[in-house]
Amino acid sequence: MTVEYAEIYSVEEALDFILEKLVEEGRRSGLRASKGGILQGIGFHMDTPYLLAEGLLKRGIIFRVKDKYALTETGEKLVDYVVRTTILIKPYSLFPELDSGKLLGAVLYAFYDWTNTKSAEEILAVAEKTYRLIQEIKSRSIEAFKLIAVTLPRLYFEDGKYTPLTLIEKVASMTG
């Protein structure tokens, strides 16, 4: 017996779940966040948040248990790195006092694999490595770090030209 896609989950419900989770974890860490703010930060097109939520479901980062959604262990760690990276770059982003969760959404958007080739574990590994490299660059060159902090949440990652790691490599090569 096959189960139809629509019977398994709703992309809208999954999107609402990840927004709620980011609001909860962001606020717990001292970030001012709203679902609407995070949604604005997720993408450049109206369908981008839905595509991201669908991909999180398909990769098993979010799953459904009975009538509720939950994060896998990998999903919980990914959300943690999204929050930690946001906290790291927020003071150096443009107009941090006006952020209402946009940076949380933008960082999730940046970490998501828009090539659709990475597993949940690979996406998490990129998030971990990105966070670690941003910390290293901050300790070596505040100017390079500021460039990353401003650029990371504003790049269009869906075109495949940049990933968070290629952005860091490019900035690092420019600063020596």
PDB file of N, CA and C in Angstrom, residues 4 13 18 24 31 35 54 66 80 98-100 110 125 136 147 176:
ATOM      1  N   GLU A   4      -0.167   8.437  -0.145  1.00  0.00           N
ATOM      2  CA  GLU A   4      -0.059   9.635  -0.965  1.00  0.00           C
ATOM      3  C   GLU A   4       0.707  10.723  -0.223  1.00  0.00           C
ATOM      4  N   GLU A  13       1.901  23.334   7.014  1.00  0.00           N
ATOM      5  CA  GLU A  13       2.030  23.016   8.442  1.00  0.00           C
ATOM      6  C   GLU A  13       3.491  22.849   8.833  1.00  0.00           C
ATOM      7  N   ILE A  18       8.474  24.991  11.543  1.00  0.00           N
ATOM      8  CA  ILE A  18       9.868  25.444  11.592  1.00  0.00           C
ATOM      9  C   ILE A  18       9.933  26.917  11.990  1.00  0.00           C
ATOM     10  N   GLU A  24      10.875  30.193  18.934  1.00  0.00           N
ATOM     11  CA  GLU A  24      11.093  29.675  20.290  1.00  0.00           C
ATOM     12  C   GLU A  24      12.581  29.651  20.647  1.00  0.00           C
ATOM     13  N   LEU A  31      17.139  36.593  21.075  1.00  0.00           N
ATOM     14  CA  LEU A  31      16.845  37.259  19.812  1.00  0.00           C
ATOM     15  C   LEU A  31      15.385  37.683  19.766  1.00  0.00           C
ATOM     16  N   LYS A  35       7.385  35.039  13.593  1.00  0.00           N
ATOM     17  CA  LYS A  35       7.242  34.167  12.435  1.00  0.00           C
ATOM     18  C   LYS A  35       7.284  34.974  11.143  1.00  0.00           C
ATOM     19  N   GLU A  54       9.479  22.014   2.388  1.00  0.00           N
ATOM     20  CA  GLU A  54       9.317  20.725   1.728  1.00  0.00           C
ATOM     21  C   GLU A  54      10.641  19.950   1.725  1.00  0.00           C
ATOM     22  N   LYS A  66       2.172  11.365  14.437  1.00  0.00           N
ATOM     23  CA  LYS A  66       0.716  11.477  14.582  1.00  0.00           C
ATOM     24  C   LYS A  66       0.263  12.796  13.981  1.00  0.00           C
ATOM     25  N   ASP A  80      19.989  24.843  16.136  1.00  0.00           N
ATOM     26  CA  ASP A  80      20.962  25.412  17.064  1.00  0.00           C
ATOM     27  C   ASP A  80      22.035  26.210  16.316  1.00  0.00           C
ATOM     28  N   LEU A  98      16.687  46.621  14.059  1.00  0.00           N
ATOM     29  CA  LEU A  98      15.414  46.507  13.351  1.00  0.00           C
ATOM     30  C   LEU A  98      15.055  45.060  13.014  1.00  0.00           C
ATOM     31  N   ASP A  99      15.959  44.147  13.276  1.00  0.00           N
ATOM     32  CA  ASP A  99      15.720  42.750  12.934  1.00  0.00           C
ATOM     33  C   ASP A  99      14.601  42.181  13.799  1.00  0.00           C
ATOM     34  N   SER A 100      13.693  41.483  13.147  1.00  0.00           N
ATOM     35  CA  SER A 100      12.601  40.827  13.875  1.00  0.00           C
ATOM     36  C   SER A 100      12.581  39.338  13.570  1.00  0.00           C
ATOM     37  N   ALA A 110      20.426  30.307   3.969  1.00  0.00           N
ATOM     38  CA  ALA A 110      21.815  30.144   3.526  1.00  0.00           C
ATOM     39  C   ALA A 110      22.317  28.722   3.753  1.00  0.00           C
ATOM     40  N   ALA A 125      26.589  19.432   8.641  1.00  0.00           N
ATOM     41  CA  ALA A 125      28.049  19.564   8.605  1.00  0.00           C
ATOM     42  C   ALA A 125      28.458  20.907   8.003  1.00  0.00           C
ATOM     43  N   GLU A 136      36.513  31.793  13.357  1.00  0.00           N
ATOM     44  CA  GLU A 136      37.948  31.927  13.090  1.00  0.00           C
ATOM     45  C   GLU A 136      38.262  33.228  12.376  1.00  0.00           C
ATOM     46  N   LEU A 147      32.317  41.809   6.607  1.00  0.00           N
ATOM     47  CA  LEU A 147      31.855  41.588   5.242  1.00  0.00           C
ATOM     48  C   LEU A 147      30.993  40.327   5.157  1.00  0.00           C
ATOM     49  N   GLY A 176      43.478  38.007   2.496  1.00  0.00           N
ATOM     50  CA  GLY A 176      44.799  37.420   2.714  1.00  0.00           C
ATOM     51  C   GLY A 176      44.796  36.516   3.830  1.00  0.00           C
TER      52      GLY A 176
END
